Each structure stands twice: as structure tokens, then as C-alpha cells.
JSON list of C-alpha atoms in Angstrom, two decimals:
[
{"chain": "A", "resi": 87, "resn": "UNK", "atom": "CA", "xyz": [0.00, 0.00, 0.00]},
{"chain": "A", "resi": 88, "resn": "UNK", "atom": "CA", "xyz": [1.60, 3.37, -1.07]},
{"chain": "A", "resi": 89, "resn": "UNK", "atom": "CA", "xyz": [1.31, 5.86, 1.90]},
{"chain": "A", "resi": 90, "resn": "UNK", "atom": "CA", "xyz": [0.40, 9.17, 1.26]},
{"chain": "A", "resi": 91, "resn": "UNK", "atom": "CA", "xyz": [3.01, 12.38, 1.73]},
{"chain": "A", "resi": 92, "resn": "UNK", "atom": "CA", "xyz": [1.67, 14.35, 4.55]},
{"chain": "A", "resi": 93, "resn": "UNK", "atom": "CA", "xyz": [0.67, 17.80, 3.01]},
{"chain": "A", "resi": 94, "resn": "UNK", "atom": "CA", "xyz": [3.34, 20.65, 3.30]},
{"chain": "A", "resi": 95, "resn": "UNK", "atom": "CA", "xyz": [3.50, 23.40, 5.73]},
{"chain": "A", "resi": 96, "resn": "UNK", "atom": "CA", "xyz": [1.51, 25.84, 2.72]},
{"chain": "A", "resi": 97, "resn": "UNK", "atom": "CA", "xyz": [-1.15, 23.10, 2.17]},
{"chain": "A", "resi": 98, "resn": "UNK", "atom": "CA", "xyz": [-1.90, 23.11, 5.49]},
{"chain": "A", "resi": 99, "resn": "UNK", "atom": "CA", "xyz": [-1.95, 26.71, 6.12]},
{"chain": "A", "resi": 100, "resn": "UNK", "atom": "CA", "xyz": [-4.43, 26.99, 2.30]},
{"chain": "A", "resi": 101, "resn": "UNK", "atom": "CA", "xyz": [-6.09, 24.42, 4.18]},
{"chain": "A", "resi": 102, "resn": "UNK", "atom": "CA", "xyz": [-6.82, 26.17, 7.56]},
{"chain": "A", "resi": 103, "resn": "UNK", "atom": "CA", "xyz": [-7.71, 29.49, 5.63]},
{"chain": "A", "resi": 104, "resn": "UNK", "atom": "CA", "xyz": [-10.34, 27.71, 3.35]},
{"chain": "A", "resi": 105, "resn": "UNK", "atom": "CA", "xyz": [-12.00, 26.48, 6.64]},
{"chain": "A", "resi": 106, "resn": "UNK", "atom": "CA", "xyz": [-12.02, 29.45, 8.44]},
{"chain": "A", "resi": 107, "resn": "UNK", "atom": "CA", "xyz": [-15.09, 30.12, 9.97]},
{"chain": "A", "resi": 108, "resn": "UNK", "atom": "CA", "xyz": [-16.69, 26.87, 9.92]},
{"chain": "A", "resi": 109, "resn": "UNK", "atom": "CA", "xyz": [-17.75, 24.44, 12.81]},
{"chain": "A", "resi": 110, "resn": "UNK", "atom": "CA", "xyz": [-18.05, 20.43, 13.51]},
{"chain": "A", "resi": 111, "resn": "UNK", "atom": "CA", "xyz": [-21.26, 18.77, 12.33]},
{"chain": "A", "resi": 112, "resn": "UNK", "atom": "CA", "xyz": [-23.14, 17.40, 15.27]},
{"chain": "A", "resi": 113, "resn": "UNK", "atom": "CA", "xyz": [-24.69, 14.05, 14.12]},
{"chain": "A", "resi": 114, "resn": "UNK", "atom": "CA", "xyz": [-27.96, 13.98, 15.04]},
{"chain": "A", "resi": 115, "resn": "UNK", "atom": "CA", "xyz": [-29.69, 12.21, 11.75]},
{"chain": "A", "resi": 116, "resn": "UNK", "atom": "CA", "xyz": [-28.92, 8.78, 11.74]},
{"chain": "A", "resi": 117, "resn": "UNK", "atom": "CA", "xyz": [-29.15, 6.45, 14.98]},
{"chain": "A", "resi": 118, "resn": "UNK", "atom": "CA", "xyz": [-28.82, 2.93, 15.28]},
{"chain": "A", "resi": 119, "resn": "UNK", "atom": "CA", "xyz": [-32.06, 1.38, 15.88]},
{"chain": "A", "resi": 120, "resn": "UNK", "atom": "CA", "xyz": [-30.59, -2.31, 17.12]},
{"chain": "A", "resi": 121, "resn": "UNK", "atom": "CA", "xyz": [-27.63, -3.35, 16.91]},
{"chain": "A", "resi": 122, "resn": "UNK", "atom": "CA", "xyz": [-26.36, -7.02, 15.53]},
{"chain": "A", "resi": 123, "resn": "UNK", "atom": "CA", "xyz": [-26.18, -8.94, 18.69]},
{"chain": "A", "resi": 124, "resn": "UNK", "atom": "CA", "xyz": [-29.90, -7.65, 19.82]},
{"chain": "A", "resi": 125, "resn": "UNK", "atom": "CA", "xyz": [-31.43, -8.30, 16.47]},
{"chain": "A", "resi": 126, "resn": "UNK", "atom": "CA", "xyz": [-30.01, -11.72, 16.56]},
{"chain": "A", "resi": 127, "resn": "UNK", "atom": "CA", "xyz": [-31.43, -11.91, 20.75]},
{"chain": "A", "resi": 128, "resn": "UNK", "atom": "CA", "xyz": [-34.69, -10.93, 19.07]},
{"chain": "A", "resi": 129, "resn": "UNK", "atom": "CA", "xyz": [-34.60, -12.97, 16.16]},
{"chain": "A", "resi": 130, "resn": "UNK", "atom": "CA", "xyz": [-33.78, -16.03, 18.57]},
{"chain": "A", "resi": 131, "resn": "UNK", "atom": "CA", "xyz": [-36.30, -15.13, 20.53]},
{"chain": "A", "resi": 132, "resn": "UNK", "atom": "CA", "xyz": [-38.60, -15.33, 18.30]},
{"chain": "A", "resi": 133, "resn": "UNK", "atom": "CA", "xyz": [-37.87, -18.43, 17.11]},
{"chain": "A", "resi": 134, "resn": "UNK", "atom": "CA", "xyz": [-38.35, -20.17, 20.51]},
{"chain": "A", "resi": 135, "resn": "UNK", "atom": "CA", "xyz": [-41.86, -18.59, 20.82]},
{"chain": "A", "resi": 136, "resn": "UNK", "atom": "CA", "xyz": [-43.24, -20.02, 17.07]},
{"chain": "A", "resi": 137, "resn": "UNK", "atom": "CA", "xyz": [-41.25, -23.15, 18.74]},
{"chain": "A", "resi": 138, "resn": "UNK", "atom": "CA", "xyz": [-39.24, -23.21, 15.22]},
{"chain": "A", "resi": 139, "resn": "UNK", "atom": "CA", "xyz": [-36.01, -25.73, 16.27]},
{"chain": "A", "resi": 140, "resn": "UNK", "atom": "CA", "xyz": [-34.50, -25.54, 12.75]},
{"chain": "A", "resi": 141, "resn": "UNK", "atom": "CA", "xyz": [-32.92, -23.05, 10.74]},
{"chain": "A", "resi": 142, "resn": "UNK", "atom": "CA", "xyz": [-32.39, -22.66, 7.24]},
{"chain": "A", "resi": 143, "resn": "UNK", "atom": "CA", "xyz": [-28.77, -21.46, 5.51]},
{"chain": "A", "resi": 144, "resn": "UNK", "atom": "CA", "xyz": [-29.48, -19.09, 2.96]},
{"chain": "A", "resi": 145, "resn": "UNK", "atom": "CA", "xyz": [-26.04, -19.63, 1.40]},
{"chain": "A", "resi": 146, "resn": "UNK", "atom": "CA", "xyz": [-26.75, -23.91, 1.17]},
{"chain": "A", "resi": 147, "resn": "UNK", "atom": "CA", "xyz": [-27.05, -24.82, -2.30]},
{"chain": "A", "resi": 148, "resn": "UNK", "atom": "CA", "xyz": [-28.29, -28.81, -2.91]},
{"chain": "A", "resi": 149, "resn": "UNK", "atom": "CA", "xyz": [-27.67, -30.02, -6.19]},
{"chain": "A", "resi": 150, "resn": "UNK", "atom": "CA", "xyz": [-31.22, -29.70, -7.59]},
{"chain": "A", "resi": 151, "resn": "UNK", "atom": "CA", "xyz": [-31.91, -30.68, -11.41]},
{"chain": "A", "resi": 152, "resn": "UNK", "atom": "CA", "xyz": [-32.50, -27.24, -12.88]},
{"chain": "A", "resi": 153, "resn": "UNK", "atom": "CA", "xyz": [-34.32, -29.32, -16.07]},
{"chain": "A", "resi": 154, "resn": "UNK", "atom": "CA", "xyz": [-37.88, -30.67, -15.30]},
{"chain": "A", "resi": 155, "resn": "UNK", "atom": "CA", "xyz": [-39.66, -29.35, -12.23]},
{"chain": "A", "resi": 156, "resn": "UNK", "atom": "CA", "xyz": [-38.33, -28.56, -8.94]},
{"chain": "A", "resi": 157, "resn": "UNK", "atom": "CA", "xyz": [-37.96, -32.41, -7.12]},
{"chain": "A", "resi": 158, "resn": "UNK", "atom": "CA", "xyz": [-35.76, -33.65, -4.13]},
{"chain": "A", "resi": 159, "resn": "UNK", "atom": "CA", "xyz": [-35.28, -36.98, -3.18]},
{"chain": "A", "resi": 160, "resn": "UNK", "atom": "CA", "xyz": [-33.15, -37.92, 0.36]},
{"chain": "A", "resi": 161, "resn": "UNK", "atom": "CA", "xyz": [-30.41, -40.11, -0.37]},
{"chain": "A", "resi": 162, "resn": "UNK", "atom": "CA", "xyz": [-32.29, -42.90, 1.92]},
{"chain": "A", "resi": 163, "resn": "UNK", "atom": "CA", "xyz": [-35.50, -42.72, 0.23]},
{"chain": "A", "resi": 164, "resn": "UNK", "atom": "CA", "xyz": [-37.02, -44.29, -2.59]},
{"chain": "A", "resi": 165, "resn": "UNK", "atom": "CA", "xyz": [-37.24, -42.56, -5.75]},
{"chain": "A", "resi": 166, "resn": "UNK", "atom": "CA", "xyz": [-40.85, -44.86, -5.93]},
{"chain": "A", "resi": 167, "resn": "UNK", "atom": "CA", "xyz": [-41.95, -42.35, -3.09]},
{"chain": "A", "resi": 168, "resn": "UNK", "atom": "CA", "xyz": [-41.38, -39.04, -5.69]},
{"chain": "A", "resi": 169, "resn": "UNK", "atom": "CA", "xyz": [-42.99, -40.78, -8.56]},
{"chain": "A", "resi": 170, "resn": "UNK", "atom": "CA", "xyz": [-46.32, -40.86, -5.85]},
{"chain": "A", "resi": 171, "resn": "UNK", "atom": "CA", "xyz": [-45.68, -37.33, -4.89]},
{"chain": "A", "resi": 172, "resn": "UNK", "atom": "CA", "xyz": [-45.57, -36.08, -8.72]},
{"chain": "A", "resi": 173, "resn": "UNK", "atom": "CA", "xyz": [-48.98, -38.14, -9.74]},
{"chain": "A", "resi": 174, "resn": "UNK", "atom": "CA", "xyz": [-50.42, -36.66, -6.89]},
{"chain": "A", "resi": 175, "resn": "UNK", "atom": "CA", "xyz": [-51.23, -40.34, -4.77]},
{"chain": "A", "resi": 176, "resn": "UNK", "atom": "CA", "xyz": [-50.51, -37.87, -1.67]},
{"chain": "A", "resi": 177, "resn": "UNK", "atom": "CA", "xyz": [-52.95, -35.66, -0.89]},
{"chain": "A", "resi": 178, "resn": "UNK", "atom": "CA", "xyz": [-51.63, -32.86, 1.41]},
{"chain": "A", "resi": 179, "resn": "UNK", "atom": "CA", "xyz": [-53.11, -32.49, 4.67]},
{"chain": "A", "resi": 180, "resn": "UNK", "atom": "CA", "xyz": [-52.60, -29.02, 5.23]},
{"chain": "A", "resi": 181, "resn": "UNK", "atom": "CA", "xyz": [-51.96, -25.94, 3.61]},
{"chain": "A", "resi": 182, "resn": "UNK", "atom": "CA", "xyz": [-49.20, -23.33, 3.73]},
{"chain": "A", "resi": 183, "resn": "UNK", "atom": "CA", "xyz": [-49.91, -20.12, 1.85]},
{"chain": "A", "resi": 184, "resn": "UNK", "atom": "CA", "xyz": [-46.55, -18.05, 1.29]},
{"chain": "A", "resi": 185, "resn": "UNK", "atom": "CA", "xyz": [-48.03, -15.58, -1.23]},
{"chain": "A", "resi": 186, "resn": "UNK", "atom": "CA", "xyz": [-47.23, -11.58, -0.43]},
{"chain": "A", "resi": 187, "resn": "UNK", "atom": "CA", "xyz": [-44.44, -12.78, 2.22]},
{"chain": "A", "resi": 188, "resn": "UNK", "atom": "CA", "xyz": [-40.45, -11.82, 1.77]},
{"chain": "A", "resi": 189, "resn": "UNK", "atom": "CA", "xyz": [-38.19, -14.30, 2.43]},
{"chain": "A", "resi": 190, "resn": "UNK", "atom": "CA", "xyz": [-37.66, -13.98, 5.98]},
{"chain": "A", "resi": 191, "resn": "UNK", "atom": "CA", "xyz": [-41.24, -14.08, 6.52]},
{"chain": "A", "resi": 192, "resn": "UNK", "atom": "CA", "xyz": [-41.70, -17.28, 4.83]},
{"chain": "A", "resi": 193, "resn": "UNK", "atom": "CA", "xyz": [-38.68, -18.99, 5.91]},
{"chain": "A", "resi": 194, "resn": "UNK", "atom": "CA", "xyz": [-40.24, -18.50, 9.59]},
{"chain": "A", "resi": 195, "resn": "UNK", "atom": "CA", "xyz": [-43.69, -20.17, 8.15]},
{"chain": "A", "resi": 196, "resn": "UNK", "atom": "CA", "xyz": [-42.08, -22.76, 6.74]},
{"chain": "A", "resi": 197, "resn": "UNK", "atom": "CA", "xyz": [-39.86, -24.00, 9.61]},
{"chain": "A", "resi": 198, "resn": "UNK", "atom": "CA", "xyz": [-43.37, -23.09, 11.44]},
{"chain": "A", "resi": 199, "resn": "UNK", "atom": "CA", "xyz": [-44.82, -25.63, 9.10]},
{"chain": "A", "resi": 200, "resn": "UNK", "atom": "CA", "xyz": [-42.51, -28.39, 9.37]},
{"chain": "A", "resi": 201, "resn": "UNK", "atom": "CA", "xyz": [-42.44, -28.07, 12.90]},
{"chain": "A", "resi": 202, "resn": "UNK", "atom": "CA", "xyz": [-46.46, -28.27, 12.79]},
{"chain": "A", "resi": 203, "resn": "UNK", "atom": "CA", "xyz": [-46.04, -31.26, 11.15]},
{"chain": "A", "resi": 204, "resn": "UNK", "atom": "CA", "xyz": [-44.06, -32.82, 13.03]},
{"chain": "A", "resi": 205, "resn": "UNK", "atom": "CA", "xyz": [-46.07, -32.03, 16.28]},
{"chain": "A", "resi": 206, "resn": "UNK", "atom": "CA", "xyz": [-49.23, -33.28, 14.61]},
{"chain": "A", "resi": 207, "resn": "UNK", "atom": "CA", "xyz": [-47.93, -36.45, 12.53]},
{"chain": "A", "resi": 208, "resn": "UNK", "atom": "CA", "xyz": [-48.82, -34.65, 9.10]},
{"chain": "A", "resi": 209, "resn": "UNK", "atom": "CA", "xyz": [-46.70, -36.56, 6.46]},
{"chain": "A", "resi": 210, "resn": "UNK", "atom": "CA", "xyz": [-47.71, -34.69, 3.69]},
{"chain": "A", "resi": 211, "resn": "UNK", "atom": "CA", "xyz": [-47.95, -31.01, 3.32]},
{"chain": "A", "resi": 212, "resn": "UNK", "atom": "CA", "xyz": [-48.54, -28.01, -0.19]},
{"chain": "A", "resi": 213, "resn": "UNK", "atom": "CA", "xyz": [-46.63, -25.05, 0.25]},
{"chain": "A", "resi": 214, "resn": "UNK", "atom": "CA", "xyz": [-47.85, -22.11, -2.41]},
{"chain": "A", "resi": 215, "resn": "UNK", "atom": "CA", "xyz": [-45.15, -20.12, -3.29]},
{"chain": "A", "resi": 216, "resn": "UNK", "atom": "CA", "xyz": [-46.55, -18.46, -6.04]},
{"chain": "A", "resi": 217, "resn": "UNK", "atom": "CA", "xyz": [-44.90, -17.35, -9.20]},
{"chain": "A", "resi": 218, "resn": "UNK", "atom": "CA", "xyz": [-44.00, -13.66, -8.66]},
{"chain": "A", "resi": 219, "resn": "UNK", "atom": "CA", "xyz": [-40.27, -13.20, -9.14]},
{"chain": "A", "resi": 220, "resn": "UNK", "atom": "CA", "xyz": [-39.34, -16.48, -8.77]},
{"chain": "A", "resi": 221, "resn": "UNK", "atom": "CA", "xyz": [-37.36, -15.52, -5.38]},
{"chain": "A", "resi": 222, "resn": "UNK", "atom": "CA", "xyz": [-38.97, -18.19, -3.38]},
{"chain": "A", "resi": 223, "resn": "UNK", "atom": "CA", "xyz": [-40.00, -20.75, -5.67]},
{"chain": "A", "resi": 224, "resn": "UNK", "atom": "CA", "xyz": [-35.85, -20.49, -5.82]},
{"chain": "A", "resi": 225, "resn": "UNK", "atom": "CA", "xyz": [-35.50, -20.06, -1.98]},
{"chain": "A", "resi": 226, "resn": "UNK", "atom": "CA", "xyz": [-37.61, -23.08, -0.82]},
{"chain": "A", "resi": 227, "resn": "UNK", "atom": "CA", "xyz": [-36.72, -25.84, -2.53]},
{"chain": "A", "resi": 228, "resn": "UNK", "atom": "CA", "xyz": [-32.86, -24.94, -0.76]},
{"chain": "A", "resi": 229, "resn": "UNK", "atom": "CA", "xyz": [-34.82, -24.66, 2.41]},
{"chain": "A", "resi": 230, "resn": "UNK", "atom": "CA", "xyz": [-36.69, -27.77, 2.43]},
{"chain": "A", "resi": 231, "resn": "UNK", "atom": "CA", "xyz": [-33.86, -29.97, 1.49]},
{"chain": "A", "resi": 232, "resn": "UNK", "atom": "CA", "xyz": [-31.66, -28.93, 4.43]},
{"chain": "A", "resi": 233, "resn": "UNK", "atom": "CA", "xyz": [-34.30, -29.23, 7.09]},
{"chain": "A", "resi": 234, "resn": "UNK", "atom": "CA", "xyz": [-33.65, -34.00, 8.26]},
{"chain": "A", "resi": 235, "resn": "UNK", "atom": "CA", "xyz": [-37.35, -34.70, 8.36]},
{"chain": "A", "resi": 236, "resn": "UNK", "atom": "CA", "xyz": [-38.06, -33.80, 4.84]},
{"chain": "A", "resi": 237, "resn": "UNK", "atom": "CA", "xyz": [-38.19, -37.36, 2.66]},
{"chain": "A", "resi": 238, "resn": "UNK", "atom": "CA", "xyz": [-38.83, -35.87, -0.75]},
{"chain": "A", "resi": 239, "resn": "UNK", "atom": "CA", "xyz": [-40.46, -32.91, -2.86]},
{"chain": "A", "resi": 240, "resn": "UNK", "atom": "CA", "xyz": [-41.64, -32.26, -6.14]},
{"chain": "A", "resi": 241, "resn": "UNK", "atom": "CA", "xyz": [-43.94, -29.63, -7.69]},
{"chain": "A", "resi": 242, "resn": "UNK", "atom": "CA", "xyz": [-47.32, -30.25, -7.10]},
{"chain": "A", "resi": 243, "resn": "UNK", "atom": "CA", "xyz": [-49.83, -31.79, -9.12]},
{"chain": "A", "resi": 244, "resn": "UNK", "atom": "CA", "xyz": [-52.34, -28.96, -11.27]},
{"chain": "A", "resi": 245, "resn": "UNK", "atom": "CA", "xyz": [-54.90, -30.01, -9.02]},
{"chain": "A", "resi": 246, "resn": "UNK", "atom": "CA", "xyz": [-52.92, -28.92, -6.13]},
{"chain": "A", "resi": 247, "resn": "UNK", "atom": "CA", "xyz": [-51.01, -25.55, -7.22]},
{"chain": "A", "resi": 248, "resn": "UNK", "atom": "CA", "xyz": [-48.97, -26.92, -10.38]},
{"chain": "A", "resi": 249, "resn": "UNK", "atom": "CA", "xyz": [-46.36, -24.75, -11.02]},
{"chain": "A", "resi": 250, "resn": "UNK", "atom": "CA", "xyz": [-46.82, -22.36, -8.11]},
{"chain": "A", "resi": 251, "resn": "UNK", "atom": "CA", "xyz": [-47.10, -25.25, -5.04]},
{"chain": "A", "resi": 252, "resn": "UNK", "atom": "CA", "xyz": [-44.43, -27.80, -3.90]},
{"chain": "A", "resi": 253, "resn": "UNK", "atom": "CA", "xyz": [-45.92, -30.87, -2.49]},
{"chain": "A", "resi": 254, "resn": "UNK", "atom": "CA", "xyz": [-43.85, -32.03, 0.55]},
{"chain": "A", "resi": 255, "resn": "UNK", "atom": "CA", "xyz": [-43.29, -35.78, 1.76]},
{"chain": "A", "resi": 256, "resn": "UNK", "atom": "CA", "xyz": [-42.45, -35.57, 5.76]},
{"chain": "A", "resi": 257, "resn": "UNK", "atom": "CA", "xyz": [-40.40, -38.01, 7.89]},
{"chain": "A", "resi": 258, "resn": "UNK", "atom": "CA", "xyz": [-42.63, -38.13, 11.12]},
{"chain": "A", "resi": 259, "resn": "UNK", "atom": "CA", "xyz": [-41.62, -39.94, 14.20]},
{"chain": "A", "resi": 260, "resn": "UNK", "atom": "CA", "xyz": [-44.59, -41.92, 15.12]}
]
């Protein structure tokens, strides 16, 4: 790094002169509303109260076929079980609507969800992502295939969202 010569004794003194008459800016416009350790506190926090135990990496990328619709199969599943999931032999049992929501928002639902699930035995479950800008039909699929209970997805069935849904096959501890 080349260090800058420190100005001369007449720099200085132009300096000084052009400044004359001048006085230090208070700062009084910007404050910092929460700082990073709170925010994470709070986001914590948070968490605990929805009773979310997982969290998803936004910066995990599975290896996901990018030709053909969005599908996930765990290593220890059978591939028969995403076959049923695409021809729609699952029906969901419940719902999860993510349309409107940023990505924060719905990555909170969706562990919300899977923790649901979990809770209630659901094994099956539609989450509506829309189609928008494609942000979370992107973000999920990431999401759901880091979170150990999730046995497979695929897009859902027409009858069940099509291109805007992802029907979800859940690993439930009976």
C-alpha cells in the first residue's frame, strides 16, 4: 500500500484558511435502531416462541436438477416415493400459503410448518409459493432440502397448485 506524503507546511496553512469560519457537524440524523447482537437476541427469541427448532442457511445450495420441475429426493428414500408425490397419490393435509411474504417471513412459516407437522404427525404437506419473481419458488426448494425430516419434494400436481405449489413428503416420528 503506497502511503500518502503528509501535506506541506503551505497546504496546510491553504487548508486552515479555506476552513475558516466553519464548525463540527453534530450528528444527530442517523441512529442505530438495534444493533447485531440484539437483532439476533430478538430474532432467537422469536424463534423459541413459534417453537421453530431448525434453521435454514441461505447460502446452502443442494444439487437440484434445474431441467424438469423442482424435485428432491433424500439419499435414503425411494425414488418410488417421488414418482407418488408427482402423480399426486398424496394428498396434502394441510396448507401453507406463502403468497405476499419476503423471504424472511416465509422462511419463519415454513420452519413453522414443518415443525407443525411434526407435532401433529402430518406426512404430507402443499406449500404455495406463487410465481412472482421467482425468489422463493428459488429459496424453498434450498430450504426444504436442508431441514432431516423432509423425505422428498416435487412440484405439485395442477390439481394442487402446479407450477406455483411444492408438495412435501415428511419423515414423522410416530
Amino acid at each position: 500500500m503506497k502511503k500518502t506524503p503528509s501535506p506541506t507546511d503551505e497546504e496546510t496553512l491553504l487548508f486552515r484558511d479555506a476552513i475558516k469560519g466553519t464548525r463540527k457537524i453534530k450528528q444527530d440524523t442517523i441512529r442505530a435502531e438495534l444493533r447485531p447482537v440484539k437483532q439476533k437476541r430478538e430474532l432467537r427469541e422469536t424463534r423459541e416462541k413459534l417453537g421453530v427448532d431448525h434453521y435454514f442457511s441461505d447460502e446452502y445450495q443442494p444439487h437440484l436438477d434445474d431441467d424438469g420441475p423442482t424435485r428432491y429426493v433424500r439419499e435414503d428414500v425411494s425414488k418410488f416415493e417421488l414418482k407418488k408425490l408427482k402423480r399426486g397419490i398424496y394428498p396434502p393435509e394441510i396448507y401453507l400459503d406463502l403468497h405476499g411474504m419476503n423471504q424472511q417471513q416465509a422462511k419463519q412459516e415454513l420452519a413453522a410448518l414443518l415443525t407443525l407437522c411434526q407435532k401433529e404427525n402430518i406426512h404430507v404437506a402443499s406449500v404455495m409459493h406463487g410465481i412472482g419473481k421467482h425468489i422463493l419458488k428459488q429459496r424453498i426448494p434450498s430450504w426444504l432440502a436442508q431441514h432431516p425430516n423432509v423425505r422428498a419434494f416435487h412440484q405439485a400436481p395442477r390439481e394442487w397448485g402446479g407450477d406455483s405449489a411444492i408438495l412435501v413428503l415428511l419423515d414423522i416420528e410416530e
